[in-house]
Every structure is written in structure tokens, then in C-alpha cells.
Coordinates of C-alpha atoms in Angstrom, one line a residue:
X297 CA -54.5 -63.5 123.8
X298 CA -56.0 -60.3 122.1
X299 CA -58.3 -58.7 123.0
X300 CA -62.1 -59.8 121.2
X301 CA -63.2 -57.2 118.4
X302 CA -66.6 -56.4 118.1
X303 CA -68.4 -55.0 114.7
X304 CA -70.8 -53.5 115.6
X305 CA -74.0 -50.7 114.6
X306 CA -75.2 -49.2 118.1
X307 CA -79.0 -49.2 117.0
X308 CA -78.8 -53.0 115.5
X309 CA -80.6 -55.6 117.6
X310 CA -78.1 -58.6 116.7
X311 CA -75.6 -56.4 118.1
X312 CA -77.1 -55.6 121.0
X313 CA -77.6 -58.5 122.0
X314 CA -74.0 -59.8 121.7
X315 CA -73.0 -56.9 123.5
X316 CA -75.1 -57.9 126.7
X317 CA -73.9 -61.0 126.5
X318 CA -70.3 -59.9 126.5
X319 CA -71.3 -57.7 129.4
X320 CA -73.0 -60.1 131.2
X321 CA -69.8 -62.9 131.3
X322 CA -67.8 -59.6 132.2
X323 CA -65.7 -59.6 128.8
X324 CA -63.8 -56.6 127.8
X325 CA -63.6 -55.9 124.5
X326 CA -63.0 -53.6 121.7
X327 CA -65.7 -51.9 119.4
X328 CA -65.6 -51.3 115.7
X329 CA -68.4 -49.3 114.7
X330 CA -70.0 -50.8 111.3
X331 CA -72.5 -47.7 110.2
X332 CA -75.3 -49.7 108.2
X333 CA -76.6 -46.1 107.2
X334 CA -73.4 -45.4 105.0
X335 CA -73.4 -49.5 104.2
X336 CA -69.9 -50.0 105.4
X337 CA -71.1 -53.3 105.9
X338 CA -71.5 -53.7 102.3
X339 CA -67.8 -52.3 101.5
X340 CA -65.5 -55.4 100.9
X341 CA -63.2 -55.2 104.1
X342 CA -66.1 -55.8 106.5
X343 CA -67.8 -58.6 103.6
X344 CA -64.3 -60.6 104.5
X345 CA -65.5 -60.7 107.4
X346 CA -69.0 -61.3 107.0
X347 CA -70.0 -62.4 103.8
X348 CA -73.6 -61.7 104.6
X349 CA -72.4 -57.7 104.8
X350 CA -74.7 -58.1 108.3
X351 CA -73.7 -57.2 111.9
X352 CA -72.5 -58.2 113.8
X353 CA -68.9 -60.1 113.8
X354 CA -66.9 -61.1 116.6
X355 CA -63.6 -61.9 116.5
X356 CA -62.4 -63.8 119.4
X357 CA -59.9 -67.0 120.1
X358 CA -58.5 -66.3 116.6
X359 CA -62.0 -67.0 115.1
X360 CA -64.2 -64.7 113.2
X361 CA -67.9 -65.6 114.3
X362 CA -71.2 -64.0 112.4
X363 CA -75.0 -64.0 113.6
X364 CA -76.0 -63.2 117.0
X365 CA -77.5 -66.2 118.0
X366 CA -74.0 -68.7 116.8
X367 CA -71.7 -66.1 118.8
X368 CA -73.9 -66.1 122.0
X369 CA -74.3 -69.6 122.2
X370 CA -70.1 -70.1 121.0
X371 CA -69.9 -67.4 124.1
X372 CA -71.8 -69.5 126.8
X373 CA -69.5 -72.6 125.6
X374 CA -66.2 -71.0 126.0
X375 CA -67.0 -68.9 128.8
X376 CA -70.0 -70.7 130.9
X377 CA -70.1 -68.3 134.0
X378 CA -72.9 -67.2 134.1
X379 CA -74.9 -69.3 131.5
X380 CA -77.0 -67.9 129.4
X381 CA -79.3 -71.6 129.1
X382 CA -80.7 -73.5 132.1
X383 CA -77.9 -75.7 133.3
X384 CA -79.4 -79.9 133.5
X385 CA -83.0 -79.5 131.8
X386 CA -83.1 -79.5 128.2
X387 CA -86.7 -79.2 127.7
X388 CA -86.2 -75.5 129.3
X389 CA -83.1 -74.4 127.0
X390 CA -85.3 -75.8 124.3
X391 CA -87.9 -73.2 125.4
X392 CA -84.9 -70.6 125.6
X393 CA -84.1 -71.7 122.1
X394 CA -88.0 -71.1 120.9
X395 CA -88.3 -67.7 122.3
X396 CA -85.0 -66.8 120.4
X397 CA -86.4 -68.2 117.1
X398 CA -89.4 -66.7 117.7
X399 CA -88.1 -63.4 118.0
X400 CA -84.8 -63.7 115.8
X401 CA -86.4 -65.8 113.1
X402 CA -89.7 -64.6 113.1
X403 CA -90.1 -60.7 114.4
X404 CA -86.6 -58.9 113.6
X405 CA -85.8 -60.0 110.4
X406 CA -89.1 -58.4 109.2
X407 CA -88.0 -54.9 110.3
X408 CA -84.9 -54.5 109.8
X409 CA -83.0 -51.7 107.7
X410 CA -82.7 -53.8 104.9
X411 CA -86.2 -54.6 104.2
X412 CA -87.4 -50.9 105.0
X413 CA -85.5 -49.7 102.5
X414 CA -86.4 -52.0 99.8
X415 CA -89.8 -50.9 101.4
X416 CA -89.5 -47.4 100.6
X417 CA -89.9 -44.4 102.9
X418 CA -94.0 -44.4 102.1
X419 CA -94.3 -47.9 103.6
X420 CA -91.9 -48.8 106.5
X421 CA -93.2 -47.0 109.2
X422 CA -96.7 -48.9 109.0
X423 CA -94.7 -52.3 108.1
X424 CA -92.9 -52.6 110.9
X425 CA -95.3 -51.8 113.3
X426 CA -97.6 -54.3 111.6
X427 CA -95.7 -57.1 111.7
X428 CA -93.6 -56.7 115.6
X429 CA -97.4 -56.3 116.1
X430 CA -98.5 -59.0 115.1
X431 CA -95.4 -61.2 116.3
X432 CA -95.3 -60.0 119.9
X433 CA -99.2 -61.7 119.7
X434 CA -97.4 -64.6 119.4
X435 CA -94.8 -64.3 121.9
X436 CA -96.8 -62.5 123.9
X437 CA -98.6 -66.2 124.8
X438 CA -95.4 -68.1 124.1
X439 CA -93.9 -66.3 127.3
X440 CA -97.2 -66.8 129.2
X441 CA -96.6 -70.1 129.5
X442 CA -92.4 -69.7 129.9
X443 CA -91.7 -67.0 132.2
X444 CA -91.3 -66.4 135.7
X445 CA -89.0 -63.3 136.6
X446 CA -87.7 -63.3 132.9
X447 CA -88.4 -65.0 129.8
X448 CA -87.7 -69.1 131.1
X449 CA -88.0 -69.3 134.6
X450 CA -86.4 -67.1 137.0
X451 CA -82.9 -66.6 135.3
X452 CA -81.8 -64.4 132.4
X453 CA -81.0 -66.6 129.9
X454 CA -80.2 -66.0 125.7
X455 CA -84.1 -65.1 125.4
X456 CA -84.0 -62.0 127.5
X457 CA -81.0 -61.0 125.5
X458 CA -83.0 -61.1 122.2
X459 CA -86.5 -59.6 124.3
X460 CA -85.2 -56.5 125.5
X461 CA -83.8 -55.2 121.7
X462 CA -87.1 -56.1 120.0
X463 CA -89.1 -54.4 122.5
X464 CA -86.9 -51.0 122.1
X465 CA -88.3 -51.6 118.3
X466 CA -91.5 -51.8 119.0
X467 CA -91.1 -48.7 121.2
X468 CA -89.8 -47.1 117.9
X469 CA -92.2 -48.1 115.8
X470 CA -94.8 -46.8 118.2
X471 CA -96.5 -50.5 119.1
X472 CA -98.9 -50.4 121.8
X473 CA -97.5 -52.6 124.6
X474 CA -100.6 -52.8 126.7
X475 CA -101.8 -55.8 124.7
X476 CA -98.5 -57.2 125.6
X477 CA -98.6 -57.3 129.7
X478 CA -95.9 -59.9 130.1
X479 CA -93.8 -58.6 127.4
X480 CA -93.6 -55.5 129.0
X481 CA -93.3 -56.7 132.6
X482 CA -89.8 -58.7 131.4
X483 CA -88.3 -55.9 129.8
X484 CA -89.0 -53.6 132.5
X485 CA -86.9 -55.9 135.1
X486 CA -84.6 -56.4 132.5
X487 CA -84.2 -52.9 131.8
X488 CA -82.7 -52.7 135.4
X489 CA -79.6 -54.9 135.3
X490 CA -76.3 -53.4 134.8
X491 CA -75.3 -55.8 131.8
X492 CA -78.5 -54.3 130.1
X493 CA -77.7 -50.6 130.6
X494 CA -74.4 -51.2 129.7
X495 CA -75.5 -52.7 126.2
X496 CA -78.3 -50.2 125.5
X497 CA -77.5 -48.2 122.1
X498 CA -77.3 -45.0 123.4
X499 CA -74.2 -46.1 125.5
X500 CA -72.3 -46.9 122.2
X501 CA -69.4 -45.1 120.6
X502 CA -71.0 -44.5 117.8
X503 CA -74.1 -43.5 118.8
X504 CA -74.7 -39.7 117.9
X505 CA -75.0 -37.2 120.3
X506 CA -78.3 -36.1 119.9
X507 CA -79.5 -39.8 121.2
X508 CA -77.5 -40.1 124.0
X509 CA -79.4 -40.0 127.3

């Protein structure tokens, strides 16, 4: 079987978190860098792929698979070691599923390129910080009742994949995180873990030089 193809923008949060979740169930696989800033994911070729012109897109099993949150869940299905849900309580992987939503439904979407740019250079900046602002409020009590070492309990499940990209946002859009005590304490012991160094944008091929650490 081939090898799975990832499209992929090193600096988009949907991508990053497929590629921790590919990194943490220890799946190689290639990269095709999709640059959202010279909309090749507008350009026809990729929109076969992905209709929505969004990344990213997997291609594994002979399937094309869009939107983070369908590929990571199609990922823990196929490939179940380790899981990315709480194996045997389904009130927990509901709570996995809320944090996700709350983040991918309610935070992201807000801020990203496509709605800055519509936005216009004058407004973005004080957009985004407004409304990851005002969304980690919400999470910020959501995961006060949820966590223990990470987001659900005490293993990293599909939440902490979607936390730790939304929080390197908020970092760019110069949100204080000290309103934000559990927030931060998660994404500081996720920030340790191989599968999340491995995953972090400026470890991508096509991340420019001049953000490389």
C-alpha cells in the first residue's frame, strides 16, 4: 500500500493537528506543501481534492479525506494504537468531542486566513485577538472541569491535538494567557512530547527559513 499523502500549509492549525496525530500512531508519510499565501489551495488540482479549497487532505487507503477533525477520527478507527478518545466511557469521548468543537467550531474558524483577509490589513490583528480572547474564556472553564494532566483526564486525546495549535495562535496574536491558567498549564506539558515537536510548524518543509528554530 502507498504511502499516505499529506496536503498540507506548515502554519495551518487543521494541519497541524493531523500531523500530530499521524506522528503520534507512528505513521510515515509524505508531505505536499499547499501554500494558502499564493492560494494554491484555490487552483483547480488541489479543489479536486478538496472542494472546499481548505487544508488539509489526506490521502490514505485509496481515499481522499478533508477536515481535520473527519481524518483524525477516520485515523483512530483504522489505526487504534494509541487512541486518540478514552477507550469504554462515552460520556468522556463526548467531552473530548466538546473541547474539539469548542475550539474547531467555535475559536479557529474566526481567525483564520480567510476571514483576515476579507477583514483587511487595518482590522485583523485586533479581530483575532478579540475573538481567541474571548473563546479561550470559554474553554478556559470548559477544561476546568475536563482536565487532569491534559485536556480529558490524564491521556492525550483528539482535544490536546486541537489545544496546542490554537494556543500557538493566540501566542501570535499576542493574547494574554495569564487569564488562561489551565490552558496554558496543558499546552506546556504538551509542548514536551515528541509527537508535538515533531508536528510543530517550524519543523515543516515548507516552513521558511527565517522561522525555523
Amino acid at each position: 500500500m502507498s504511502k499516505p499523502i499529506l496536503y498540507s500549509y506548515f502554519r495551518s492549525s487543521c494541519s497541524w493537528r493531523v500531523r500530530t496525530a499521524l506522528a503520534l500512531k507512528g505513521i510515515d508519510y509524505e508531505t505536499h506543501a499547499v501554500n494558502l499565501l499564493k492560494d494554491a489551495n484555490l487552483q483547480s488540482e488541489y479543489k479536486e481534492l478538496n472542494p472546499m479549497g481548505q487544508v488539509p487532505a489526506l490521502v490514505i487507503d485509496g481515499h481522499t479525506l478533508a477536515d481535520s477533525l473527519t481524518i483524525m477520527e477516520y485515523l483512530d478507527e483504522t489505526r487504534p494504537e494509541p487512541p486518540l478518545f478514552p477507550r469504554n466511557d462515552p460520556f468522556k469521548k463526548a467531552l473530548v468531542r466538546q473541547v474539539c468543537q469548542c475550539i474547531a467550531g467555535g475559536i479557529q474558524p474566526l481567525q483564520n486566513l480567510a476571514v483576515l483577509r476579507y477583514l483587511g490589513e487595518d482590522r485583523k490583528a485586533e479581530w483575532g485577538h478579540h475573538f481567541i480572547n474571548k473563546g479561550f474564556q470559554n474553554l478556559e472553564k470548559i477544561l476546568e472541569g475536563t482536565a487532569g494532566k491534559y485536556c480529558v483526564g490524564d491521556e492525550v486525546t483528539m482535544a490536546d491535538l486541537c489545544l496546542v495549535p490554537q494556543v500557538f495562535n493566540a501566542n501570535r496574536f499576542k493574547v494574554d494567557m495569564s487569564p488562561f491558567p489551565t490552558i496554558s498549564r496543558i499546552n506546556e506539558t504538551l509542548s514536551h512530547l515528541e509527537a508535538f515537536k515533531a508536528s510543530h510548524p517550524t519543523k515543516q518543509p515548507d516552513c521558511p527559513e527565517d522561522l525555523r528554530k
